[in-house]
Coordinates of C-alpha atoms and ligand atoms in Angstrom, one line a residue:
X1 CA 134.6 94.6 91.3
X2 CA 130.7 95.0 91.7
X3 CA 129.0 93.5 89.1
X4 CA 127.8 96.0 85.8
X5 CA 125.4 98.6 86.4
X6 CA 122.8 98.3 83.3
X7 CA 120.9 101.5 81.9
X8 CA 119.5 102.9 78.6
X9 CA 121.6 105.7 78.5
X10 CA 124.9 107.1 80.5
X11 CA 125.8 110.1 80.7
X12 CA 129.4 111.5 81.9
X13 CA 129.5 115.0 83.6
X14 CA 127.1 116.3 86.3
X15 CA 127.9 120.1 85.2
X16 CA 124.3 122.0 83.7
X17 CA 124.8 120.2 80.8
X18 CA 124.7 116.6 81.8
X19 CA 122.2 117.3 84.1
X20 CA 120.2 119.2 81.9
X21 CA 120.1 116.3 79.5
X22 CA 119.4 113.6 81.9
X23 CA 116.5 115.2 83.5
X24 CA 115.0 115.6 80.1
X25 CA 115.2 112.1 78.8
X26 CA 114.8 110.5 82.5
X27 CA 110.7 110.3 81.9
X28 CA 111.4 108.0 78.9
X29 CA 115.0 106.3 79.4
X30 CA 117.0 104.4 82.0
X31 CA 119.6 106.7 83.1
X32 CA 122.8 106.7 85.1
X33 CA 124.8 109.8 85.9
X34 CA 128.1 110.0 86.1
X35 CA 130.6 112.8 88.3
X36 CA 134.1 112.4 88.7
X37 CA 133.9 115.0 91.5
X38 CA 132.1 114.6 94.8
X39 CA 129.1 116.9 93.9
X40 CA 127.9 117.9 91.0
X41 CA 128.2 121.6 89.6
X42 CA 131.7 121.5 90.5
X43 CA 133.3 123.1 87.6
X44 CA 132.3 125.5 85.2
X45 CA 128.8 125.5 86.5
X46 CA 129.0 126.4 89.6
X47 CA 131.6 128.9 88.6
X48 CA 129.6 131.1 86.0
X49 CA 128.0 135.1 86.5
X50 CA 124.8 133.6 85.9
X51 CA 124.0 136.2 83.4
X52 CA 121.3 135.4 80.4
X53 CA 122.3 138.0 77.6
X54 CA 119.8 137.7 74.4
X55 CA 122.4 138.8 72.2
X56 CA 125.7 137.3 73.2
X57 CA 127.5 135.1 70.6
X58 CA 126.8 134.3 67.1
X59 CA 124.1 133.7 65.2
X60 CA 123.6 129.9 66.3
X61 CA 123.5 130.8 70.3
X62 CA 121.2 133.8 69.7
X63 CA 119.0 131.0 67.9
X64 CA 119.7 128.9 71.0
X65 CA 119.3 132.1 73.6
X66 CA 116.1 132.7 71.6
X67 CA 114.5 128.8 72.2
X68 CA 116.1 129.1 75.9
X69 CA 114.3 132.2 76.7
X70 CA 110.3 131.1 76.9
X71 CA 111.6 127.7 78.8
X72 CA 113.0 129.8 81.5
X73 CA 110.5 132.4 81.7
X74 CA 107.3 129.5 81.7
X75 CA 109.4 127.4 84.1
X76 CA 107.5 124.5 85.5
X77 CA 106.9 125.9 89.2
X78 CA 106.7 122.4 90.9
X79 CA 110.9 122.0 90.2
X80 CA 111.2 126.1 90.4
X81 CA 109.3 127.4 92.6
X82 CA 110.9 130.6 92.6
X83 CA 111.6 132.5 89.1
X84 CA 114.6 131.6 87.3
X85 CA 115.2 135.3 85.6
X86 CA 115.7 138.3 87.6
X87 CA 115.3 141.4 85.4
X88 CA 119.3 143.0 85.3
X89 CA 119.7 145.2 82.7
X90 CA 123.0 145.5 80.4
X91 CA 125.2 148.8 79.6
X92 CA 127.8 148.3 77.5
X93 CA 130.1 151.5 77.0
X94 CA 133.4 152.6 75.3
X95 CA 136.3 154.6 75.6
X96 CA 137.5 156.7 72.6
X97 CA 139.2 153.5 70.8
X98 CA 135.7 151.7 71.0
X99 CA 132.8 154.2 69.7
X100 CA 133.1 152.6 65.8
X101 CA 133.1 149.7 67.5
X102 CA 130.4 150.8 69.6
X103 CA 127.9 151.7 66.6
X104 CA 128.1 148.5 65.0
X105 CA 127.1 147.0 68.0
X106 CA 124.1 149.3 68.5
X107 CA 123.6 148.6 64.9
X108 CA 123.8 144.7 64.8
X109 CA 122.0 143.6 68.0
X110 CA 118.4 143.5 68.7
X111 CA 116.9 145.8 71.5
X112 CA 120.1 148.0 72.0
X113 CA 119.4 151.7 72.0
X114 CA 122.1 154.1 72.6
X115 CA 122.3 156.1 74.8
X116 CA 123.7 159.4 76.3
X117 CA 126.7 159.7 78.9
X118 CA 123.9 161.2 81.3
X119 CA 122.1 158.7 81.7
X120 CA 124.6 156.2 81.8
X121 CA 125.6 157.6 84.7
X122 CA 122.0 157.7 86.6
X123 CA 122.4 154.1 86.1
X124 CA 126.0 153.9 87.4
X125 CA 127.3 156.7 89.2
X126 CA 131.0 155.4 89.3
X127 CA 131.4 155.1 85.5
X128 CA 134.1 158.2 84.6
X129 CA 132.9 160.4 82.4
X130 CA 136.1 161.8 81.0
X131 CA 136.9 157.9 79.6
X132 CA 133.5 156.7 78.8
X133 CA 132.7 158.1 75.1
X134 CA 129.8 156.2 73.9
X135 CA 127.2 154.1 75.7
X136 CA 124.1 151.6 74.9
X137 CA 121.5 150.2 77.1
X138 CA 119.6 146.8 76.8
X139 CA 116.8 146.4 79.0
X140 CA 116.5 142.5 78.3
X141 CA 119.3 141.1 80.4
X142 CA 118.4 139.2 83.2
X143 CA 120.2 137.2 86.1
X144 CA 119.9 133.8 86.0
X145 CA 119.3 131.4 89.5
X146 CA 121.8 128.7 88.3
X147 CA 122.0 126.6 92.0
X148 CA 118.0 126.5 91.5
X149 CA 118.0 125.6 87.9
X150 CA 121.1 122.6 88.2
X151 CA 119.2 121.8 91.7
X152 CA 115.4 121.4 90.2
X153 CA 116.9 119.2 87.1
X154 CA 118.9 117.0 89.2
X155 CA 115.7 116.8 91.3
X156 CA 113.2 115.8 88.6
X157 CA 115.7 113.6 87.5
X158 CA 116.2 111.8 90.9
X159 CA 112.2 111.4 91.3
X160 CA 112.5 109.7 87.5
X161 CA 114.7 107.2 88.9
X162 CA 117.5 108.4 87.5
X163 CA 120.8 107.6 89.3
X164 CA 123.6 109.8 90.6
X165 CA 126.9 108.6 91.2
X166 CA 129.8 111.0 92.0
X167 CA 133.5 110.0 93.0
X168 CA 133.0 108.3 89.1
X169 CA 135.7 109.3 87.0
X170 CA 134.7 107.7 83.5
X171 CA 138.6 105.8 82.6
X172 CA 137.8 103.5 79.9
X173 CA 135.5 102.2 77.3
X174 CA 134.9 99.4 74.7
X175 CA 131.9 98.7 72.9
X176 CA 130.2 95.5 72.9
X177 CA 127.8 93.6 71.2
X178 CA 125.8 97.2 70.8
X179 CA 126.4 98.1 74.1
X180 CA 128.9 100.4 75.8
X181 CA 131.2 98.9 78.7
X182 CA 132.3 101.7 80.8
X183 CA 134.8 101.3 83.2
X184 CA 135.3 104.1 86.4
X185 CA 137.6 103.0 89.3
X186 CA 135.2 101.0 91.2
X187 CA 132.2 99.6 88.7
X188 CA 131.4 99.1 85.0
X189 CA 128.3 100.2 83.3
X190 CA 126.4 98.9 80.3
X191 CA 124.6 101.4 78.3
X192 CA 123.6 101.6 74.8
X193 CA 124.2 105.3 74.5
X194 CA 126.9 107.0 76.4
X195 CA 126.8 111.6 76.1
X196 CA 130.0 113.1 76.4
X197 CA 128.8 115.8 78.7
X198 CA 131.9 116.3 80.5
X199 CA 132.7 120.1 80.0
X200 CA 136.4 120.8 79.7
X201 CA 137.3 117.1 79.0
X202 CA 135.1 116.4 76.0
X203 CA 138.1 116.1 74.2
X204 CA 139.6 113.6 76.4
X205 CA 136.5 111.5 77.2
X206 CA 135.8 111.3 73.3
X207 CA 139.1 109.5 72.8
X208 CA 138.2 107.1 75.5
X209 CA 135.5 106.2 73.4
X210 CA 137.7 106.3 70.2
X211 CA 136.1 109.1 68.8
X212 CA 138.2 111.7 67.5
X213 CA 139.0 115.0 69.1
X214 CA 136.7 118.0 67.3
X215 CA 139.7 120.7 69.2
X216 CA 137.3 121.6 72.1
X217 CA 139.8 124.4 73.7
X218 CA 138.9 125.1 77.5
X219 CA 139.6 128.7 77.9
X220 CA 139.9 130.1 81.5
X221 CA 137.9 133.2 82.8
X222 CA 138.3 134.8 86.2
X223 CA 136.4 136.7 88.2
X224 CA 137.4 139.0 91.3
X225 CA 134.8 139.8 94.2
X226 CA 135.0 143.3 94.9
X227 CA 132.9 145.4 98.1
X228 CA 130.2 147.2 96.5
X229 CA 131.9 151.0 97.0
X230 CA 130.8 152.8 99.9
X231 CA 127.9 155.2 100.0
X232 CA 126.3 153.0 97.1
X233 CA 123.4 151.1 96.4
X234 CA 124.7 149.0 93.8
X235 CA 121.5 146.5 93.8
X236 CA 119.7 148.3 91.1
X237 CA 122.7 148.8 88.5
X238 CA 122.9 146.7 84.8
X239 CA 126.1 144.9 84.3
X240 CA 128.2 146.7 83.1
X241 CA 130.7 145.9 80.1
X242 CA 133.0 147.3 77.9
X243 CA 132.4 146.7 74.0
X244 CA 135.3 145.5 73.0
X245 CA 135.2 142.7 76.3
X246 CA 138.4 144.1 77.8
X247 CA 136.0 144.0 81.4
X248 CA 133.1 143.8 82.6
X249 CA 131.2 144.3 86.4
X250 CA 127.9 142.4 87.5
X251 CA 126.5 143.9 91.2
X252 CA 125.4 140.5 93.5
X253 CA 124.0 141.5 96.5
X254 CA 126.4 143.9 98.1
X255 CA 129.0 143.0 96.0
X256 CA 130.6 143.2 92.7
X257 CA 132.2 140.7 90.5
X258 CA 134.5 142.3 88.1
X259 CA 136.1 139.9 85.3
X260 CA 139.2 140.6 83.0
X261 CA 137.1 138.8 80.5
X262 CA 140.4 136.4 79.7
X263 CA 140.3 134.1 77.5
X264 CA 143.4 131.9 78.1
X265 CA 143.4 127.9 76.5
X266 CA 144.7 125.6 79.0
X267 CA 144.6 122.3 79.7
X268 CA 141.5 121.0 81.4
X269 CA 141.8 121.2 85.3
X270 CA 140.5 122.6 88.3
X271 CA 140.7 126.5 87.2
X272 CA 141.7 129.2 89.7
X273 CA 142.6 132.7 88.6
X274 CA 146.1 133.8 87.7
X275 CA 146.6 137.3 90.4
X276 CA 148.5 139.2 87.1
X277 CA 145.2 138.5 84.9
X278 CA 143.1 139.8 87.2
X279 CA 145.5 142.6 88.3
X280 CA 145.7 143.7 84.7
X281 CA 141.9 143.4 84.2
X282 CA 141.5 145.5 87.4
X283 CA 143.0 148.2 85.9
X284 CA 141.4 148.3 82.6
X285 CA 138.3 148.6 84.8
X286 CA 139.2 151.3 86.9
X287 CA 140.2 153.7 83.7
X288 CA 136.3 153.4 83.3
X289 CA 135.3 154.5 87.1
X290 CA 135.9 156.9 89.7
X291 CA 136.1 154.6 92.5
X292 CA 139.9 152.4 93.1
X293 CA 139.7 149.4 93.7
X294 CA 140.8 148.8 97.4
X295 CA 140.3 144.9 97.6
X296 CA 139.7 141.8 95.8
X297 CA 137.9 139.6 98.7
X298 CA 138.1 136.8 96.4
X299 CA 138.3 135.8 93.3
X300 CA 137.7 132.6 91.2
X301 CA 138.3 131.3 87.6
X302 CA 136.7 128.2 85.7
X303 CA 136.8 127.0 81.8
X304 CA 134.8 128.3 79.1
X305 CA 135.4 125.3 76.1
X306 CA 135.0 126.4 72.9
X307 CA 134.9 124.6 69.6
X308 CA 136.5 125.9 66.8
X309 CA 134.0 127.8 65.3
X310 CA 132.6 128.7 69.0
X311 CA 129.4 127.0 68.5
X312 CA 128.5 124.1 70.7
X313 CA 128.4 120.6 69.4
X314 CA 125.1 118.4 69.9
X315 CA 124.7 115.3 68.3
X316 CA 125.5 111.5 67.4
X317 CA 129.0 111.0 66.2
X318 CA 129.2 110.4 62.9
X319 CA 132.2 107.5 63.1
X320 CA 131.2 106.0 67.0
X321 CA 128.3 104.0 67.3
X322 CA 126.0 105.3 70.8
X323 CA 128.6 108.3 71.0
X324 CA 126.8 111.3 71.7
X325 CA 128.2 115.0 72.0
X326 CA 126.7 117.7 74.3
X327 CA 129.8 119.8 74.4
X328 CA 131.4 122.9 73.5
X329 CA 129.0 125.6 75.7
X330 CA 132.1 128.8 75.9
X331 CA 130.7 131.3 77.9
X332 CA 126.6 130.6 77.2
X333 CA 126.0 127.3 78.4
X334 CA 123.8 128.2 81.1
X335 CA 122.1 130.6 79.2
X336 CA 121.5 127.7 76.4
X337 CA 120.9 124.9 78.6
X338 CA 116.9 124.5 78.3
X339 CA 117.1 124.4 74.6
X340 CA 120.4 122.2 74.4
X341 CA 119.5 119.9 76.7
X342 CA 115.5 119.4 75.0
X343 CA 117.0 119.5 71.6
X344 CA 119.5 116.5 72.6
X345 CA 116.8 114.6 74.1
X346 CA 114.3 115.0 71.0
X347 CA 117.7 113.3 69.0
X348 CA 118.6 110.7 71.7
X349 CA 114.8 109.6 71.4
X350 CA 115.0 109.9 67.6
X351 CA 112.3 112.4 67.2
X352 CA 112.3 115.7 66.3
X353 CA 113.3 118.9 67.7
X354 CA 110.7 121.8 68.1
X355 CA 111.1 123.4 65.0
X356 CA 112.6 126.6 66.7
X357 CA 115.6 124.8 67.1
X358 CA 115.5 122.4 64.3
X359 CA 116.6 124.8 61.5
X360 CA 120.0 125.1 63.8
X361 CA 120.9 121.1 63.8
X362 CA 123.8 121.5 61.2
X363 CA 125.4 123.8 62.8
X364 CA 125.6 121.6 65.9
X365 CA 126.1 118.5 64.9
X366 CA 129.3 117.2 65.3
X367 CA 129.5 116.3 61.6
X368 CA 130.2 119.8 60.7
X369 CA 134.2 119.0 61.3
X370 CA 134.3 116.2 58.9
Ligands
FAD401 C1 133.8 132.7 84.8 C2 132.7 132.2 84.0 C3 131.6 132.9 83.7 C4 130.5 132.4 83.0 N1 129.4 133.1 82.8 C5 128.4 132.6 82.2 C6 127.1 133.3 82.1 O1 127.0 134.4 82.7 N2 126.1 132.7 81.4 C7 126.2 131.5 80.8 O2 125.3 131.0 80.2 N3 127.4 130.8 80.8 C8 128.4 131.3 81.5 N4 129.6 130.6 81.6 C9 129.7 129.3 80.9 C10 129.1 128.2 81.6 O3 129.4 128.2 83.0 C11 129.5 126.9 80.9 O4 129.2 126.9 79.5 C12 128.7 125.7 81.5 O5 128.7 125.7 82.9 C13 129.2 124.4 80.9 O6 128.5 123.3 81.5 P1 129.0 121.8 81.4 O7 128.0 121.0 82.1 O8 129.2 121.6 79.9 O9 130.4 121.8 82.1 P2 130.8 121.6 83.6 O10 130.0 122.3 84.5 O11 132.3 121.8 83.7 O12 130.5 120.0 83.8 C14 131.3 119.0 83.3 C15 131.5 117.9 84.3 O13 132.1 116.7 83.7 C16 132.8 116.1 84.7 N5 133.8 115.2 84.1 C17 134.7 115.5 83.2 N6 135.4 114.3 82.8 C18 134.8 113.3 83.5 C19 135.0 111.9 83.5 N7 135.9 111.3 82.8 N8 134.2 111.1 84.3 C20 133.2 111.7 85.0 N9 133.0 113.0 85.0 C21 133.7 113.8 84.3 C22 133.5 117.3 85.4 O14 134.0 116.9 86.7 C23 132.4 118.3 85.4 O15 131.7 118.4 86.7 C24 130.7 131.1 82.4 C25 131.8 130.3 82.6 C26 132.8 130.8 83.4 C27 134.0 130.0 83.7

């Protein structure tokens, strides 16, 4: 055995979150990395549809889509020197079973207007007017360049000295003397203040550390890869999603990703998509268009982790000493990432959050399960 790898602060995950987290404290801490895989992104990051939607999930991620939203769009252009947001566009629409649904929605959500069946279909000429009873139209709904924003994070943190190291599965843990021992297969690390930033396996890292389980459920989500249909230009079309998330279709490049929007718990692992999901999800999508669907070039699935109350979970723990959560994301923790990962760094450092984000801290912290 090497001897202990010292730092101020270790974090365990190389996904957006941990990344995000260690680029933002790196100009003030000592900071080690840790990835069980051998690159980081591996798992629910790099399996995402990199969509940024203003008013997707509760109150608590709209506050945090909210704080997200200037950080992406005044990106520091030295790490991103290309823009992070690429306008997109959203149309939700319903089938006779969804219109009530359909006017809360228009009614509840900032910047939705509804629309006519017309001009849905300017925007998307394969939607199928004789299902399609009811549509809305937001204009703020972008695509996000997640490669670019994991890749400029782990960039600025590698220039701040911070250090990478995949192939490091985190397996055990005692705290000593103020200090965390961490063990992974080949080295031990001292830090003072360990973040649980390990996606899927929160749950299982936080017992390592003897902190109890909060019930973060990984849920799995697949996605098929469709060809765009012929005669199309499907560059220009909104995502497209049905109001009560039985589907939904982004376009990327000639292409379009079609999910069954599941939400099955599983255990946490190395997610791939179940063919009878998909196949059933398929064919709630094709009620809504006029095109079949021919193919599925590929198709992927990865884990959306929810807490109980589907908010995310940022903060000390109240019981372990140096235990700190970052955990919890579902399906918005790219979206949330610039104001998750600055809001864990203000409380790693002990200072206060911007105050846009502040006012949410309750509702985070990991406190709120007793
Ligand atoms: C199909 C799909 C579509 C999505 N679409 C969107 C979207 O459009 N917009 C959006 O904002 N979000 C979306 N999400 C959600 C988003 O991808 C996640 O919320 C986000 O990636 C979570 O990041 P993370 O860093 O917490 O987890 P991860 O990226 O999974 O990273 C956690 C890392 O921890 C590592 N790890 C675990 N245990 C250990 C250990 N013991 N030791 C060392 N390393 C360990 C893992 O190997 C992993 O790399 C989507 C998710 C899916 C699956």
């Amino acid at each position: 055995m090497t001897d202990a790898i010292k730092t101020d602060v270790l974090v365990i995950g190389a996904g957006i979150a941990g990344v995000g987290v260690a680029a933002a404290l790196a100009d003030t801490h000592k900071v080690v990395l840790l990835e069980r895989e051998d690159q980081p992104g591996y798992h629910s990051t790099g399996r995402s549809a990199a969509i940024f939607l203003p008013n997707y999930g509760n109150d608590v991620i709209r506050g945090l889509n909210r704080a997200s939203a200037p950080l992406f769009e005044h990106r520091d252009i030295n790490l991103f020197p290309a823009p992070l947001l690429t306008p997109r566009g959203s149309l939700t629409v319903a089938d006779e079973s969804g219109v009530a649904d359909m006017e809360d929605f228009v009614r509840n959500h900032e910047g939705v207007v509804a629309i006519g069946l017309d001009q849905a279909l300017d925007m998307v000429p394969i939607l199928n007017r004789d299902y399609i009873k009811a549509a809305c139209y937001q204009a703020g709904a972008w695509d996000i360049d997640v490669n670019a924003l994991h890749q400029g994070w782990l960039r600025k943190a590698a220039t701040l000295g911070v250090q990478l190291h995949t192939k490091s599965e985190v397996t055990g843990a005692e705290r000593v003397a103020g200090q965390w021992h961490v063990r992974t297969a080949g080295r031990t690390y001292h830090a003072r203040i360990v973040v649980n930033a390990s996606g899927g396996w929160a749950d299982t890292t936080a017992s390592l550390f003897g902190a109890k389980r909060l019930g973060l459920t990984p849920m799995r989500r697949s996605i098929a890869v469709l060809p765009a249909p012929d005669g199309y230009d499907t560059r220009g079309w909104p995502l497209v999603d049905d109001v009560n998330e039985a589907w939904y279709m982004k376009p990327d490049g000639g292409r379009l990703f079609v999910s069954p929007c599941d939400e099955t718990p599983v255990d946490p692992h190395d997610a791939f998509a179940d063919d009878m999901v998909l196949a059933e999800g398929l064919y709630r999508y094709e009620q809504a268009v006029t095109v079949p669907v021919t193919r599925v070039e590929h198709s992927w699935a990865g884990l959306r982790t929810f807490a109980p109350d589907r908010t995310p979970v940022a903060g000390f723990d109240g019981a372990v000493d140096g235990f700190f959560w970052l955990a919890g994301q579902g399906g918005y923790g790219i979206q949330t990432s610039p104001a998750l990962s600055a809001l864990a760094a203000a409380l790693i450092r002990g200072v206060a959050p911007d105050a846009i984000i502040e006012s949410l801290l309750p509702k985070l912290s990991p406190a709120r399960f007793g």
